[in-house]
C-alpha cells in the first residue's frame, strides 16, 4: 500500500511554460509557471514520456479504479429499477455493462500502449486534429455532468447528516475538490491508494449485514415493480430505456485511460501484470459499476416501503438504511462519511479529466495554453451551476439523451481500432500530432455525426417507442458500420497528412525503446521522440504543444511542396539502464 508516486516517479524535467517566441532564431517561447510545472500540468496535451511513467501497473490500476468510487451508479440503478421494474432493470444493466466492457478493451490497450489520453487517441482514430475538438466537448460534458450528479449526492448527505442547506452543500462539494486536483496524478495516486480499502469495506457492509439478518429480502427483490406499468416482468421498452441510461457511462473509459496513459512500457517480464492492470482498470471498471447499479436497485427496493419511491434512489438514504442494520447509533454519521469519501474520490477524477479535455479543446481553437489548472476552475464552475439548477431531479432524461452522442463517439473510435486497422483501412499506429494530421477526417468525424443525428431523432420518437428506447444501440451500430465504409470509400487518405521525417527512435541492447530526446526549436526544452515532429516553418524539431500553439505557420508543413526532410540534431539517447 506504500507503492505510490513518492517512491516511484522521479522529479520530472521542467516543461515549457505562456507563449512569446516566434520562428527559429527568436527568443525561445516561454510559458507561465503552471504550465512549466510538469507535476501540475501532468503532460495534459502531449504524450506521457517514458521518463515520467515510473509507477508500477498496480499503482496505476489502483489510482484508476479509485476514480470509480462514485455513487451515481447506486442512483442510476435505483432509478432504472423504480422506473422499469426488476427484470427489465437487471437485463438493461447487464446489456449496457457488456457493451461498455467490449468497447473499452481496444481503447484501453491503445492508450496504454501509446501513452496518450482519450483526446489524443481520438485524433488519430479517424477524427483528425480539429475534428476531435467536438469529442473534447462531449467528453468534458461527461465530466461536468457527473461531477454535478456526484456533488448533488454529497450535498444531500451534508443536508441530512450536518443540516447544511443544499445550495451551500453544492458549493462545499465543489470547493473541497480543488486542492487535490491541482497536483494531478502526484496527489491523486496517493489519495486513491490509501482510501480504497476503507471505501470497499463500507460499500459492501450493508449488503453483508442484510444477507445475514434478513436474507429473504433478496428473493423479494425479484418481485419489485417500482412504477413500471408492466410490473416486475421484463419489457423490451423498459430494457432499452434502462440500458440507455446506463450507457451514458460509456464515456467513463475516457477517465480510465487518463490514468492508463501512465502505464509503464509492456515488457516480457511485466506482461501479465501489465495486461491485468489494463483490463481491470480499463474496461474492468464496469464490472464493479454494474454491481453497484444492481446494489442501488436492491437498496431502492429495500427502503422504498419506508420512505417512498421518490427518495429511494438517493444514495444517502440507501446507505443510511443499510448502515442502520448493524450500526444504528452511528448510522447517520457513517453514511455521511461514506458518501463524502466516495464523492471526493470520484469528483477529483471528474475535475482532473475535465481539465485535460478543456485544455485540448481550447489549445486547438485559441492557440494558447495557460495550463491545465485554469480549466479545473472552468469545469467545476459549470458543474456547480448544474447543481444549483437541480440536475439530480432530471437524472434519467439527461443521461438518456447524453448516451446517444457519447456512444456514437466511442463506437466510431472502436470501429477504427478493431475493424479499420486490422483490415489496413487505417494506419496500424496512432498519430496524434498536428504536424502529421489532417484537420478533419471524415471516417470517424462523419460516422459520429451521422450516428448521433439518427439516434437523437430516434430518441425524440421519430421511429416510435422502440426506436426511442434503443436509440443508443442505433447510434453504436451506425457508427461502427459507417467507419469502415467511409475508410474504404476515402481509401484512408485523410489519416496522415504527411510522413514523419525525423530519425527513428533508437533501441537499447535488450530491445526496449530508449528514452531518445530531441530539443524543441521553439521552447528549447528536451522531449522524447514520440512527442516531436519536424517543422519547416521553424526549420527544426518542434514539440507537440508548441506545434499546437503555433498560429503563424498556417500548416506550412502540410502544404504541397513545402515539406521534405528537415535537418535536425541527432537524438540524445540515455543508457539502457536509464531507459
Coordinates of C-alpha atoms in Angstrom, one line a residue, residues 47 103-118 120-122 124-125 253 257 260-263 274-275 278-279 283 413-423 426-432:
X47 CA 2.5 12.0 -24.9
X103 CA -15.8 -1.3 -26.4
X104 CA -13.4 -0.4 -23.5
X105 CA -10.8 -3.1 -24.3
X106 CA -9.3 -1.7 -27.5
X107 CA -9.4 1.9 -26.2
X108 CA -7.6 0.9 -23.0
X109 CA -5.0 -1.1 -24.9
X110 CA -4.1 1.6 -27.4
X111 CA -4.0 4.3 -24.8
X112 CA -1.7 2.3 -22.5
X113 CA 0.5 1.2 -25.4
X114 CA 1.0 4.7 -26.9
X115 CA 0.8 6.6 -23.5
X116 CA -1.8 9.1 -24.7
X117 CA -5.2 10.2 -23.3
X118 CA -8.6 9.9 -24.9
X120 CA -5.1 12.3 -28.5
X121 CA -6.3 8.8 -29.2
X122 CA -9.5 10.1 -30.9
X124 CA -5.6 9.5 -34.6
X125 CA -8.5 7.1 -34.7
X253 CA -13.5 4.8 -20.3
X257 CA -7.4 6.0 -19.8
X260 CA -3.7 4.3 -18.0
X261 CA -1.6 6.6 -20.2
X262 CA 0.9 6.5 -17.3
X263 CA 1.4 2.7 -17.5
X274 CA 0.5 -5.0 -17.4
X275 CA -2.4 -6.8 -19.1
X278 CA -5.0 -2.5 -18.3
X279 CA -8.0 -4.9 -18.4
X283 CA -12.9 -2.0 -19.3
X413 CA -13.3 5.2 -32.3
X414 CA -13.6 1.5 -31.5
X415 CA -14.5 0.7 -35.1
X416 CA -11.3 2.3 -36.3
X417 CA -9.2 0.3 -33.7
X418 CA -10.8 -3.1 -34.2
X419 CA -12.0 -3.1 -37.8
X420 CA -10.2 -0.5 -39.9
X421 CA -6.7 -1.2 -38.5
X422 CA -6.8 -5.0 -38.9
X423 CA -8.2 -4.5 -42.4
X426 CA -6.2 3.0 -41.5
X427 CA -2.6 3.2 -40.2
X428 CA -1.6 0.5 -37.8
X429 CA -0.3 3.1 -35.3
X430 CA -1.9 6.1 -33.5
X431 CA -0.7 9.5 -34.8
X432 CA -1.8 12.5 -32.6

